[in-house]
Amino acid sequence: MTAPERLTAVGAGLEQLYAQTDFQARLRTDPIRFPRRYTRHEDVEIAAVLASGFAFGRVTLFGPVLEGLFDRMDAQGGPRAYIDHFDPNVEGPALAPVVYRWVRGPDLVVLFGALRRVRAQHGGLEPLFGGGSARAALEGAATALEQEARAVAPSGSLSRGVRYFLSRPSTGSACKRWNMMLRWLVRPPTEGVDLGLWTCLRPADLVMPLDTHVMRIARFLGLIRTSTASWRVAEQLTAQLRRIDPLDPVRLDFAIAHLGISGACKGVRDPEVCSPCPLRKGCDAPPPSVRTVAGR
């Protein structure tokens, strides 16, 4: 099979996967369910920043942390009201017990303080993400948020937990969580998943979020060659998917990711498991004796 023939087969398989995906059922195991709770624009975008920022590791682990944070916000009028009236002297002790991997309660005090300052200056979060491209949008937003975070952080220095929320393309980061947030907020709710609230970018401008499952499946399909996530690889994968859908290259992200999240893709070639998979014709998954692990 030639490279163009394989891309055609992969594209057809991805479209079939997309058509077969039960988007509503998969929402229960996706962090976008948190911003989808809200209807007010300001509540949704703040919830999207927080939910995407915590979306590393297993959703069964970070989900309960987010549940607790949003419960506290809702008790005070919702995410917008909570951030706009955020008082570190009051909320600091309440957030102190929060722990998720290397993120701690004091990190959230700095992050929420930065969001409060940004909202006071710009009236919302979308103005931070202008620039005409996803790369420019993320660089601008990370720079602005870092500046405000340093203004509220003790001694002006940022902890690992805060810096992890402020990844940027210029450092080589794939910015998976930022790109996922942009997908949520920019893409229209065609499948009843994404939110379509922001107009600062077009769907065609978005870059694929490189999570573990997407990386692994994209390698099996020959769309990328490396197992190490980076901004360059995210752009390479997006360019390949743009050949399938030029106007909306990240449309397939949810379906690909949940093929892995659901356990339907085992990461190895298994005739019984793989035979019903719409991607089987273009897939080079290894035999069971060869294990490969995708990088983040």
Short mmCIF file of C-alpha atoms in Angstrom, two decimals:
data_model
loop_
_atom_site.label_atom_id
_atom_site.label_comp_id
_atom_site.label_asym_id
_atom_site.label_seq_id
_atom_site.Cartn_x
_atom_site.Cartn_y
_atom_site.Cartn_z
CA MET A 1 0.00 0.00 0.00
CA THR A 2 1.46 3.36 -1.02
CA ALA A 3 1.51 6.29 1.41
CA PRO A 4 -1.38 8.09 -0.35
CA GLU A 5 -3.39 4.86 -0.42
CA ARG A 6 -2.76 4.31 3.26
CA LEU A 7 -3.81 7.85 4.14
CA THR A 8 -7.00 7.32 2.14
CA ALA A 9 -7.67 4.08 4.04
CA VAL A 10 -6.87 5.71 7.38
CA GLY A 11 -9.11 8.67 6.57
CA ALA A 12 -11.99 6.39 5.66
CA GLY A 13 -11.45 4.39 8.84
CA LEU A 14 -11.38 7.51 10.99
CA GLU A 15 -14.60 8.76 9.44
CA GLN A 16 -16.21 5.39 10.17
CA LEU A 17 -14.92 5.52 13.75
CA TYR A 18 -16.36 9.02 14.10
CA ALA A 19 -19.73 7.86 12.75
CA GLN A 20 -19.81 4.91 15.16
CA THR A 21 -18.80 6.82 18.29
CA ASP A 22 -21.52 7.24 20.90
CA PHE A 23 -20.57 10.77 21.88
CA GLN A 24 -23.18 11.18 24.59
CA ALA A 25 -22.22 7.94 26.31
CA ARG A 26 -18.52 8.90 26.23
CA LEU A 27 -19.18 12.26 27.86
CA ARG A 28 -19.47 10.51 31.21
CA THR A 29 -15.75 9.68 31.13
CA ASP A 30 -14.52 12.95 29.62
CA PRO A 31 -13.49 16.08 31.56
CA ILE A 32 -15.59 18.28 29.27
CA ARG A 33 -18.53 17.16 31.36
CA PHE A 34 -17.50 19.75 33.97
CA PRO A 35 -17.83 22.92 31.83
CA ARG A 36 -20.94 21.43 30.22
CA ARG A 37 -22.67 21.71 33.60
CA TYR A 38 -22.91 25.46 33.18
CA THR A 39 -24.86 27.74 30.85
CA ARG A 40 -23.40 31.18 31.55
CA HIS A 41 -20.51 32.02 29.22
CA GLU A 42 -18.23 33.17 32.07
CA ASP A 43 -18.90 30.07 34.16
CA VAL A 44 -18.23 27.77 31.21
CA GLU A 45 -14.87 29.25 30.23
CA ILE A 46 -13.55 29.29 33.80
CA ALA A 47 -14.71 25.69 34.28
CA ALA A 48 -13.01 24.76 30.99
CA VAL A 49 -9.68 26.25 32.10
CA LEU A 50 -9.81 24.40 35.41
CA ALA A 51 -11.08 21.05 34.07
CA SER A 52 -8.57 20.95 31.21
CA GLY A 53 -5.75 22.02 33.52
CA PHE A 54 -6.36 19.03 35.79
CA ALA A 55 -6.76 16.60 32.87
CA PHE A 56 -3.55 14.64 33.28
CA GLY A 57 -3.54 11.09 34.53
CA ARG A 58 -6.69 9.05 34.94
CA VAL A 59 -10.05 10.79 34.95
CA THR A 60 -11.07 8.53 37.84
CA LEU A 61 -8.33 10.21 39.90
CA PHE A 62 -8.59 13.89 38.91
CA GLY A 63 -12.38 13.78 38.51
CA PRO A 64 -13.11 13.69 42.26
CA VAL A 65 -10.72 16.62 42.82
CA LEU A 66 -12.63 18.67 40.26
CA GLU A 67 -15.96 17.61 41.76
CA GLY A 68 -14.85 19.03 45.11
CA LEU A 69 -13.60 22.29 43.61
CA PHE A 70 -16.74 22.88 41.57
CA ASP A 71 -18.95 22.03 44.55
CA ARG A 72 -17.20 24.79 46.48
CA MET A 73 -17.53 27.22 43.59
CA ASP A 74 -21.21 26.41 43.11
CA ALA A 75 -21.89 27.03 46.79
CA GLN A 76 -20.62 30.58 46.22
CA GLY A 77 -22.56 31.34 43.04
CA GLY A 78 -20.60 29.40 40.42
CA PRO A 79 -17.11 29.66 38.89
CA ARG A 80 -17.44 33.30 37.75
CA ALA A 81 -18.67 34.57 41.11
CA TYR A 82 -16.08 32.49 42.94
CA ILE A 83 -13.16 33.83 40.87
CA ASP A 84 -14.36 37.44 40.79
CA HIS A 85 -14.68 37.53 44.58
CA PHE A 86 -11.72 35.28 45.32
CA ASP A 87 -10.08 36.15 48.64
CA PRO A 88 -6.88 34.18 49.32
CA ASN A 89 -7.15 34.84 53.04
CA VAL A 90 -10.51 33.07 53.12
CA GLU A 91 -10.03 30.46 50.42
CA GLY A 92 -6.40 29.62 51.15
CA PRO A 93 -7.18 27.52 54.25
CA ALA A 94 -10.13 25.86 52.49
CA LEU A 95 -7.99 24.89 49.48
CA ALA A 96 -4.97 23.81 51.54
CA PRO A 97 -5.99 20.10 51.69
CA VAL A 98 -6.30 19.82 47.89
CA VAL A 99 -3.67 17.48 46.45
CA TYR A 100 -3.46 15.97 42.98
CA ARG A 101 -0.05 14.62 42.09
CA TRP A 102 2.25 17.69 42.14
CA VAL A 103 -0.59 20.24 42.28
CA ARG A 104 -1.35 21.55 45.76
CA GLY A 105 -3.90 23.87 47.29
CA PRO A 106 -1.49 26.84 47.45
CA ASP A 107 -0.95 26.46 43.69
CA LEU A 108 -4.68 26.93 43.16
CA VAL A 109 -4.65 30.05 45.33
CA VAL A 110 -2.10 31.57 42.94
CA LEU A 111 -3.93 30.36 39.83
CA PHE A 112 -7.32 31.62 41.00
CA GLY A 113 -5.78 34.94 42.00
CA ALA A 114 -4.29 35.26 38.52
CA LEU A 115 -7.64 34.47 36.89
CA ARG A 116 -9.34 37.10 39.07
CA ARG A 117 -6.83 39.74 37.94
CA VAL A 118 -7.19 38.76 34.28
CA ARG A 119 -10.97 38.96 34.45
CA ALA A 120 -10.79 42.35 36.17
CA GLN A 121 -8.54 43.70 33.42
CA HIS A 122 -10.07 42.05 30.34
CA GLY A 123 -13.65 41.24 31.36
CA GLY A 124 -13.17 37.58 30.47
CA LEU A 125 -10.62 35.00 29.37
CA GLU A 126 -11.12 34.93 25.60
CA PRO A 127 -9.19 38.19 24.95
CA LEU A 128 -6.03 36.42 26.15
CA PHE A 129 -6.28 33.87 23.34
CA GLY A 130 -6.20 36.10 20.26
CA GLY A 131 -3.35 35.99 17.77
CA GLY A 132 -4.58 34.20 14.67
CA SER A 133 -3.02 30.81 15.39
CA ALA A 134 -3.17 28.31 18.22
CA ARG A 135 0.54 28.77 18.91
CA ALA A 136 0.25 32.56 19.17
CA ALA A 137 -2.91 32.25 21.28
CA LEU A 138 -1.29 29.91 23.78
CA GLU A 139 1.93 31.92 23.99
CA GLY A 140 -0.02 35.11 24.65
CA ALA A 141 -2.32 33.53 27.22
CA ALA A 142 0.51 31.79 29.09
CA THR A 143 2.53 35.02 29.20
CA ALA A 144 -0.38 37.05 30.55
CA LEU A 145 -1.36 34.44 33.13
CA GLU A 146 2.23 34.00 34.26
CA GLN A 147 2.58 37.74 34.77
CA GLU A 148 -0.54 37.85 36.92
CA ALA A 149 0.45 34.68 38.78
CA ARG A 150 3.80 36.21 39.73
CA ALA A 151 1.98 39.30 40.96
CA VAL A 152 0.04 37.25 43.51
CA ALA A 153 2.55 34.49 44.28
CA PRO A 154 4.61 34.70 47.47
CA SER A 155 7.96 36.35 46.58
CA GLY A 156 6.90 36.32 42.92
CA SER A 157 8.21 32.81 42.28
CA LEU A 158 6.05 30.09 40.78
CA SER A 159 5.87 26.53 42.07
CA ARG A 160 5.99 23.47 39.86
CA GLY A 161 2.24 23.08 40.22
CA VAL A 162 1.50 26.59 38.96
CA ARG A 163 4.02 26.35 36.13
CA TYR A 164 2.43 23.08 35.02
CA PHE A 165 -0.81 24.94 34.34
CA LEU A 166 1.06 27.48 32.19
CA SER A 167 2.75 25.32 29.55
CA ARG A 168 3.62 27.00 26.25
CA PRO A 169 4.70 25.91 22.75
CA SER A 170 7.98 27.84 22.85
CA THR A 171 9.33 25.41 25.45
CA GLY A 172 8.54 22.46 23.18
CA SER A 173 5.52 21.37 25.21
CA ALA A 174 2.71 19.71 23.27
CA CYS A 175 0.30 21.80 25.39
CA LYS A 176 -2.19 18.94 25.34
CA ARG A 177 -4.46 20.42 27.99
CA TRP A 178 -4.52 23.91 26.47
CA ASN A 179 -5.24 22.49 23.01
CA MET A 180 -8.04 20.39 24.45
CA MET A 181 -9.52 23.46 26.13
CA LEU A 182 -9.36 25.39 22.84
CA ARG A 183 -11.13 22.52 21.10
CA TRP A 184 -13.88 22.63 23.71
CA LEU A 185 -14.39 26.39 23.51
CA VAL A 186 -13.87 26.99 19.76
CA ARG A 187 -15.40 23.99 17.96
CA PRO A 188 -19.18 24.11 17.45
CA PRO A 189 -21.33 21.63 19.39
CA THR A 190 -21.87 19.52 16.27
CA GLU A 191 -21.72 16.21 18.13
CA GLY A 192 -23.21 17.58 21.35
CA VAL A 193 -19.73 17.60 22.90
CA ASP A 194 -17.80 20.81 22.26
CA LEU A 195 -19.11 24.21 23.28
CA GLY A 196 -18.47 26.69 20.45
CA LEU A 197 -18.33 29.77 22.70
CA TRP A 198 -15.18 31.48 21.44
CA THR A 199 -14.57 33.17 18.09
CA CYS A 200 -10.94 34.19 18.70
CA LEU A 201 -9.86 31.21 16.56
CA ARG A 202 -11.46 29.11 13.84
CA PRO A 203 -11.76 25.31 14.09
CA ALA A 204 -9.27 25.18 11.20
CA ASP A 205 -6.68 26.93 13.42
CA LEU A 206 -6.76 24.37 16.22
CA VAL A 207 -4.00 21.89 17.04
CA MET A 208 -4.53 18.28 18.12
CA PRO A 209 -4.29 17.54 21.85
CA LEU A 210 -1.65 14.81 22.21
CA ASP A 211 -2.80 12.53 24.97
CA THR A 212 -1.42 9.04 25.50
CA HIS A 213 -4.19 7.31 23.55
CA VAL A 214 -4.07 9.69 20.59
CA MET A 215 -0.28 9.37 20.38
CA ARG A 216 -0.39 5.58 20.39
CA ILE A 217 -3.18 5.23 17.83
CA ALA A 218 -1.68 7.91 15.56
CA ARG A 219 1.59 5.95 15.51
CA PHE A 220 -0.20 2.72 14.66
CA LEU A 221 -1.89 4.53 11.75
CA GLY A 222 1.38 5.94 10.45
CA LEU A 223 0.29 9.54 11.04
CA ILE A 224 3.30 10.20 13.28
CA ARG A 225 6.47 8.24 13.93
CA THR A 226 7.62 9.23 17.40
CA SER A 227 6.41 8.24 20.86
CA THR A 228 7.52 11.54 22.39
CA ALA A 229 4.97 14.33 22.58
CA SER A 230 6.01 17.85 21.58
CA TRP A 231 4.54 20.90 19.91
CA ARG A 232 6.23 19.92 16.66
CA VAL A 233 4.61 16.47 16.74
CA ALA A 234 1.23 18.00 17.59
CA GLU A 235 1.52 20.20 14.51
CA GLN A 236 2.62 17.24 12.38
CA LEU A 237 -0.39 15.18 13.42
CA THR A 238 -2.69 18.14 12.86
CA ALA A 239 -1.26 18.59 9.36
CA GLN A 240 -2.03 14.95 8.57
CA LEU A 241 -5.58 15.26 9.87
CA ARG A 242 -6.00 18.50 7.94
CA ARG A 243 -5.59 16.44 4.77
CA ILE A 244 -8.68 14.52 5.89
CA ASP A 245 -10.67 17.54 7.12
CA PRO A 246 -9.08 20.89 6.18
CA LEU A 247 -11.70 23.01 7.95
CA ASP A 248 -11.85 21.05 11.21
CA PRO A 249 -8.75 18.88 11.71
CA VAL A 250 -9.37 18.21 15.43
CA ARG A 251 -12.93 16.99 14.83
CA LEU A 252 -11.67 13.41 15.12
CA ASP A 253 -9.87 13.95 18.44
CA PHE A 254 -12.71 12.85 20.73
CA ALA A 255 -13.38 9.65 18.79
CA ILE A 256 -9.69 8.68 18.61
CA ALA A 257 -9.03 9.44 22.28
CA HIS A 258 -12.06 7.50 23.49
CA LEU A 259 -11.14 4.48 21.39
CA GLY A 260 -8.23 4.21 23.81
CA ILE A 261 -9.91 5.51 26.96
CA SER A 262 -12.74 2.99 26.59
CA GLY A 263 -10.29 0.09 26.33
CA ALA A 264 -11.56 -0.84 22.86
CA CYS A 265 -8.00 -0.41 21.58
CA LYS A 266 -5.70 -2.73 23.54
CA GLY A 267 -2.52 -1.37 21.98
CA VAL A 268 -1.62 -4.73 20.43
CA ARG A 269 -2.83 -6.71 17.43
CA ASP A 270 -5.53 -9.13 18.50
CA PRO A 271 -7.73 -10.59 15.72
CA GLU A 272 -10.71 -11.02 18.02
CA VAL A 273 -10.53 -7.46 19.34
CA CYS A 274 -9.32 -5.75 16.17
CA SER A 275 -11.60 -7.36 13.58
CA PRO A 276 -14.56 -4.99 14.22
CA CYS A 277 -12.32 -1.90 14.47
CA PRO A 278 -12.83 0.53 11.56
CA LEU A 279 -9.12 1.44 11.69
CA ARG A 280 -7.82 -2.08 11.15
CA LYS A 281 -6.90 -1.66 7.45
CA GLY A 282 -4.37 1.08 8.11
CA CYS A 283 -3.23 -0.01 11.57
CA ASP A 284 0.24 -1.36 12.37
CA ALA A 285 -0.33 -2.24 16.03
CA PRO A 286 2.34 -4.65 17.26
CA PRO A 287 1.66 -8.28 18.14
CA PRO A 288 0.94 -9.07 21.80
CA SER A 289 4.57 -9.94 22.50
CA VAL A 290 5.65 -6.36 21.70
CA ARG A 291 4.51 -3.66 24.10
CA THR A 292 4.78 0.01 23.21
CA VAL A 293 3.95 2.89 25.52
CA ALA A 294 3.14 6.33 24.11
CA GLY A 295 4.69 9.39 25.70
CA ARG A 296 2.66 12.34 26.95
#
